[in-house]
Short mmCIF file of C-alpha atoms in Angstrom, two decimals:
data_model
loop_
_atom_site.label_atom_id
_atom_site.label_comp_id
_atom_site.label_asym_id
_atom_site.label_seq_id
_atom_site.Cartn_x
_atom_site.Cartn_y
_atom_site.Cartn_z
CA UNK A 143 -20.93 6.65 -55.99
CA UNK A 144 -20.97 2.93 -57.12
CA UNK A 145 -17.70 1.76 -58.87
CA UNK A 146 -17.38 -1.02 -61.57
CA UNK A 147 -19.11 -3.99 -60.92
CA UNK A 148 -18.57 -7.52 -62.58
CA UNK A 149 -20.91 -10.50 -62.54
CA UNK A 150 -20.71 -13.32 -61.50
CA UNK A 151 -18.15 -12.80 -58.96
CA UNK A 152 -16.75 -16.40 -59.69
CA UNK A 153 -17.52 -19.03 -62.15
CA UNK A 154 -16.90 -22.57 -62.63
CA UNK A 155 -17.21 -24.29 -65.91
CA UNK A 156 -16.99 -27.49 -68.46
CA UNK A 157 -14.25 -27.90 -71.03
CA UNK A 158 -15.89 -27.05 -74.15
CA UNK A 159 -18.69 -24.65 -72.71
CA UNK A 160 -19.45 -20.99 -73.40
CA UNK A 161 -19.34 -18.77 -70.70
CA UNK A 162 -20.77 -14.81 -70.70
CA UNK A 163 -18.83 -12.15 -67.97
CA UNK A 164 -20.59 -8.90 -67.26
CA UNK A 165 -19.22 -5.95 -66.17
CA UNK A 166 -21.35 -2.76 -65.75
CA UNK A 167 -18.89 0.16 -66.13
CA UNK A 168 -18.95 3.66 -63.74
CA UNK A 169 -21.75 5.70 -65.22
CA UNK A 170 -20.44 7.96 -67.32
CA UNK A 171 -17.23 6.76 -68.21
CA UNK A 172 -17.27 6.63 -71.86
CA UNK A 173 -13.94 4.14 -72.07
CA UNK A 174 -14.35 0.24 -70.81
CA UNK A 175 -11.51 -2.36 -70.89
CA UNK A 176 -11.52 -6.11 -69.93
CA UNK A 177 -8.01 -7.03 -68.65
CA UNK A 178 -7.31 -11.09 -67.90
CA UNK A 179 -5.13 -12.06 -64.80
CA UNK A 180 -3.56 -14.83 -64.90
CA UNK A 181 -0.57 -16.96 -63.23
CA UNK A 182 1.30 -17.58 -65.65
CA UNK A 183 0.77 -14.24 -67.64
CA UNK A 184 0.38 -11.67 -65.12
CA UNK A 185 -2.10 -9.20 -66.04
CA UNK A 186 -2.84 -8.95 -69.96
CA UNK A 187 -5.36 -6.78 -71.97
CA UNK A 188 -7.89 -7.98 -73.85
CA UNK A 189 -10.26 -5.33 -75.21
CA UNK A 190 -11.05 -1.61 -75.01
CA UNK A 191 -14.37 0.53 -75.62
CA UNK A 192 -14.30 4.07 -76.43
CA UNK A 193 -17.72 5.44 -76.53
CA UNK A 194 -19.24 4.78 -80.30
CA UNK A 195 -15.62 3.84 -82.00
CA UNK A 196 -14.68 0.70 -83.39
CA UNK A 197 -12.93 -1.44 -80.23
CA UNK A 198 -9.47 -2.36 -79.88
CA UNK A 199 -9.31 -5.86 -80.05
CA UNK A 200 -5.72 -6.16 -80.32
CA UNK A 201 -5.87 -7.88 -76.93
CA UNK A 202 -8.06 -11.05 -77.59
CA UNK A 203 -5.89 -13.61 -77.21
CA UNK A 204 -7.88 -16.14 -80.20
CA UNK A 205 -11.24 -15.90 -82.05
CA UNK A 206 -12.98 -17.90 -78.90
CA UNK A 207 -12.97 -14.45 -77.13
CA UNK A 208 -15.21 -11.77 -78.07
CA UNK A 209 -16.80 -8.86 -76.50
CA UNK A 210 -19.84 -6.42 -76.82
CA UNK A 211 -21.12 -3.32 -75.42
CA UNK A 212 -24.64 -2.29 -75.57
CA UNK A 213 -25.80 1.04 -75.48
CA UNK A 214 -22.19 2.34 -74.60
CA UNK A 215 -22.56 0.65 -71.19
CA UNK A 216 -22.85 -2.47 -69.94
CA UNK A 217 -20.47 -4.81 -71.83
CA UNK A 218 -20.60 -8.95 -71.62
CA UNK A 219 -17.00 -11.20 -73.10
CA UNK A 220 -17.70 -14.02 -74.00
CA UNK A 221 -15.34 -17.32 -74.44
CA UNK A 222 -16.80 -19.97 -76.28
CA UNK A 223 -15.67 -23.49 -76.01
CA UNK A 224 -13.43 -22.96 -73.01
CA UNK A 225 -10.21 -24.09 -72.39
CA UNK A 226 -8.66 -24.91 -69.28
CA UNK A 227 -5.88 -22.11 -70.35
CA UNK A 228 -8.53 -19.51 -69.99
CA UNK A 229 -8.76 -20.57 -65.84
CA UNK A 230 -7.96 -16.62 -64.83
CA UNK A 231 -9.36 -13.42 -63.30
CA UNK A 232 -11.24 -11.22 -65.65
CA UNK A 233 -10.94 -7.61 -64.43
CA UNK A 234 -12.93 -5.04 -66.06
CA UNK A 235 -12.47 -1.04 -65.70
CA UNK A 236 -13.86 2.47 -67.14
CA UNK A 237 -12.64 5.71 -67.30
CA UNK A 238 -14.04 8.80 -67.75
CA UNK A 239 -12.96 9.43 -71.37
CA UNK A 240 -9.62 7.47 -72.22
CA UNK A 241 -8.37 10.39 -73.09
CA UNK A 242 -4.59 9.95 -74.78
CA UNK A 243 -4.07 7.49 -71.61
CA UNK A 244 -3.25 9.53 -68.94
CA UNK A 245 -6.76 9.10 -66.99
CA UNK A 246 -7.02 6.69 -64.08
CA UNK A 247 -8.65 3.05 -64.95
CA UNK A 248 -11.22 2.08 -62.40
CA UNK A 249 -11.21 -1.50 -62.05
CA UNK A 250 -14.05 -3.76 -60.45
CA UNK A 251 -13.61 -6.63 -58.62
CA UNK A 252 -12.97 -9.60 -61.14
CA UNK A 253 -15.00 -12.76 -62.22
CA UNK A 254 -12.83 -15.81 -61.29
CA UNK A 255 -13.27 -18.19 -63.81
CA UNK A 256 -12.36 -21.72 -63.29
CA UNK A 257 -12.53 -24.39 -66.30
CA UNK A 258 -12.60 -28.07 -65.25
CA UNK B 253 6.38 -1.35 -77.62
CA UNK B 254 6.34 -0.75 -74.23
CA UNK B 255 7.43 -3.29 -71.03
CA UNK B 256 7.61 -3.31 -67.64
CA UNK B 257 9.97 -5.09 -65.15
CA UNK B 258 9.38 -4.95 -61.47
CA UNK B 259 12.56 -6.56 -59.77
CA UNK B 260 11.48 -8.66 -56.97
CA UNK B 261 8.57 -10.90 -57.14
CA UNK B 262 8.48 -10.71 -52.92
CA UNK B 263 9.41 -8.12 -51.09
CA UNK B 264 9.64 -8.37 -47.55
CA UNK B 265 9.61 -5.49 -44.62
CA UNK B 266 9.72 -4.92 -40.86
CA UNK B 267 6.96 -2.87 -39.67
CA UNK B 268 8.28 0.63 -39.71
CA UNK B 269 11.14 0.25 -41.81
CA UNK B 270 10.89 1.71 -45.79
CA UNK B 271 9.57 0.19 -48.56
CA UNK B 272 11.07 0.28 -51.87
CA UNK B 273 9.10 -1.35 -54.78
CA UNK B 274 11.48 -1.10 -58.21
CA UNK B 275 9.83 -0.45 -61.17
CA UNK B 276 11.66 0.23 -64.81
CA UNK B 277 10.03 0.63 -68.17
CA UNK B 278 11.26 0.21 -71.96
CA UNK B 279 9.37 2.79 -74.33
CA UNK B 280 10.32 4.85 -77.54
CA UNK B 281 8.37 7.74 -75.55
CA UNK B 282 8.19 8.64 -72.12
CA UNK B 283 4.95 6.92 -71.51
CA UNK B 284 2.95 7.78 -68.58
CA UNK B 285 3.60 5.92 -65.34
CA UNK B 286 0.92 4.23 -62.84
CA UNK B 287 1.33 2.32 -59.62
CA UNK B 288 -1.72 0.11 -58.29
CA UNK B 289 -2.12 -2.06 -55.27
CA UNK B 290 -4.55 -4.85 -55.25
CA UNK B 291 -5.74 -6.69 -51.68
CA UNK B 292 -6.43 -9.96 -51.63
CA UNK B 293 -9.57 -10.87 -53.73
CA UNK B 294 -10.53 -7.16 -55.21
CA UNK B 295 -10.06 -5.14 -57.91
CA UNK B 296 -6.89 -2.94 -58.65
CA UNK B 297 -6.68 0.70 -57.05
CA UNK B 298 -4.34 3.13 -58.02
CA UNK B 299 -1.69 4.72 -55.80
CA UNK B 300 -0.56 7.51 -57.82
CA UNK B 301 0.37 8.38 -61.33
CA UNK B 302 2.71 10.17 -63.07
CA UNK B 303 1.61 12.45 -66.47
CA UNK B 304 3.38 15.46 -67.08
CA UNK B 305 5.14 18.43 -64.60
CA UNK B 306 6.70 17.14 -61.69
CA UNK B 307 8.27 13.82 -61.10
CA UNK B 308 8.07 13.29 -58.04
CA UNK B 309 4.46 12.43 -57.20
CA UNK B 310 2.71 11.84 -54.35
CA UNK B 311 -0.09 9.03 -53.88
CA UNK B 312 -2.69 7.64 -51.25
CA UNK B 313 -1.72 5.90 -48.19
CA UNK B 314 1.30 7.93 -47.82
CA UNK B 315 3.33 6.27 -50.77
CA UNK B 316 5.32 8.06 -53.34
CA UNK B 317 7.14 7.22 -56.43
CA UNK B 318 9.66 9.66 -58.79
CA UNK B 319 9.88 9.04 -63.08
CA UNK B 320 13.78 9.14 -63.45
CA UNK B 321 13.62 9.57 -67.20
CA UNK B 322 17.45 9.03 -67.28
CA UNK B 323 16.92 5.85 -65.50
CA UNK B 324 13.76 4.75 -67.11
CA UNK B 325 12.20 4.03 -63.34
CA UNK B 326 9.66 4.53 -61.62
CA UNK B 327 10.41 3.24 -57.81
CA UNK B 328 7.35 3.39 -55.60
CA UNK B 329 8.35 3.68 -51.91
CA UNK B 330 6.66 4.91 -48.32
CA UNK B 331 8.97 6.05 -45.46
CA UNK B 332 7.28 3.78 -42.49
CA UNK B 333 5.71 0.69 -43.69
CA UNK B 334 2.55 -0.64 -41.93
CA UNK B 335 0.41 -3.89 -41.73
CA UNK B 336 -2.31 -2.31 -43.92
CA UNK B 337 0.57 -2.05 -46.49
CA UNK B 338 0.69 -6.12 -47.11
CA UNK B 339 -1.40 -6.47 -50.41
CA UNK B 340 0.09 -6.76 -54.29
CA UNK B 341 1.73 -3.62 -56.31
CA UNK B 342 2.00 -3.06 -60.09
CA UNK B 343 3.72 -1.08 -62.26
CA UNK B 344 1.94 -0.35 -65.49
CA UNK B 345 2.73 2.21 -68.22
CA UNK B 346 0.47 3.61 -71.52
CA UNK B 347 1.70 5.43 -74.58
CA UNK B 348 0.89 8.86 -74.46
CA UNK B 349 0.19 9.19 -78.21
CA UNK B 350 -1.50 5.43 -78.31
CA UNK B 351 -3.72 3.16 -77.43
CA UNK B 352 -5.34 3.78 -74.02
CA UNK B 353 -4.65 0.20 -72.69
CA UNK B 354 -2.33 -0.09 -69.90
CA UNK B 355 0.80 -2.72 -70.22
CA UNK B 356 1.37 -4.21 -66.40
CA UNK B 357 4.71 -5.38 -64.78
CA UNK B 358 4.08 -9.32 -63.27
CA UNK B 359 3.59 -7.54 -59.48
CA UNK B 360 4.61 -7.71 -56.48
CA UNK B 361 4.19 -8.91 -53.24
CA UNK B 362 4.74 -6.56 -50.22
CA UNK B 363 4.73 -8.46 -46.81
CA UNK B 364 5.31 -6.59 -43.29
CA UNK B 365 6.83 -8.71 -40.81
CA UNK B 366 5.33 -7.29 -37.01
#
C-alpha cells in the first residue's frame, strides 16, 4: 500500500517568510510525528499526534513552529518568519497506534527546506 | 532522559568483510531499541527492533543487532557486507512507559570499498 508522503519534496524560501509542509500519514495509523534533520543537530523531534489527544509539543524548538492535524490525518507544520537555522530535512512518520513506543515509525521521504 | 551515542561517524568496509555499527544508550529503563538505515535522499527504514523476549534480533537485509543490558548496547552488524549496504544507520531508543517519540544517535555512515 502507499507509505507516508510529504509535500513539497523540497522548498526554497526568503528570510522572514512562512512556509506550510504537508505530510499525509499511512491510512490508518492513528500516531503522526514530524522529526527535523539537520547538520548540525542530527535528527530531532518536533511534534507527535495521537489520534484525538492533545499533541506533544515538547519538540518545537520556538513559538515560530507549529503544527495541525485535520481530521486525524493529514497534518501541515508550519514555520513562520523563517530563519536560516531552520535550513533542514523535515521527516514525517505514522504508526499504527503509538502504542507505549514499541511500534515501528514509518517515515516518508522529507521536505528539504532551504532558507536564503 | 534518554541518549544515544553511535561511535564512529564513518565507518568503512571491504566488500565481504563484517560490519559492526556500535550503538550504546543512557536510560533509567531499558528503553526499547531501533536501528534504521536511510539511502541517499529518502526517508528512514527500519532494520530491526528490539522490545521484549529475546535479544538477539534479527532484521532485513541480513543484519542483526543484540541489547546487552549489562553493556547498555545495541551493536548492529551483518556477517558479509555488500555494495547495497553503503547508505546511513541510526540508533534510536523510546521509553517504554513514555512518550512515543524516538531519541536518534547523530548516524552513521557505512561505505563498502569493492
Amino acid at each position: 500500500g502507499a507509505g507516508v508522503s510529504q509535500s513539497p519534496s523540497n522548498k526554497v524560501t526568503e528570510k522572514g517568510k512562512d512556509v506550510e509542509l504537508r505530510c499525509d500519514p499511512i491510512s490508518g495509523h492513528t500516531a503522526l510525528y514530524w522529526y527535523r534533520q539537520s547538520l548540525g543537530q542530527g535528527l530531532e523531534f518536533l511534534i507527535y499526534f495521537q489520534g484525538n489527544s492533545a499533541p506533544d509539543k515538547s519538540g518545537l524548538p520556538s513559538d515560530r513552529f507549529s503544527a495541525e492535524r485535520t481530521g486525524g490525518s493529514v497534518s501541515t507544520l508550519t514555520i513562520q518568519r523563517t530563519q536560516q537555522e531552520d535550513s533542514a530535512v523535515y521527516l514525517c512518520a505514522s504508526s499504527p497506534r503509538g502504542a507505549r513506543g514499541e511500534e515501528t515509525q514509518y517515515f516518508g521521504p522529507g521536505t528539504r527546506l532551504l532558507v536564503l | 532522559a534518554q541518549s544515544v551515542t553511535q561511535l564512529g561517524s564513518h565507518v568503512s568496509v571491504s566488500e565481504g568483510a563484517l560490519v559492526l555499527l556500535r550503538c550504546n544508550y543512557s536510560s533509567s529503563v531499558p528503553p526499547y531499541l531501533f536501528w534504521y538505515v536511510q539511502y541517499p535522499n529518502q526517508g528512514l527504514q527500519l532494520l530491526l527492533k528490539y522490545t521484549t523476549g529475546a535479544t538477539l534480533v534479527k532484521g532485513i537485509n541480513g543484519f542483526e543487532a543484540e541489547f546487552k543490558k549489562s553493556e547498555t548496547s545495541f551493536h548492529l552488524t551483518k556477517p558479509s557486507a555488500h555494495m547495497s549496504d553503503a547508505a546511513e544507520y541510526f540508533c534510536a531508543v523510546s521509553d517504554p512507559f513514555g512518550n512515543e517519540k524516538l531519541t536518534f544517535g547523530t548516524g552513521t555512515r557505512l561505505t563498502i570499498i569493492p
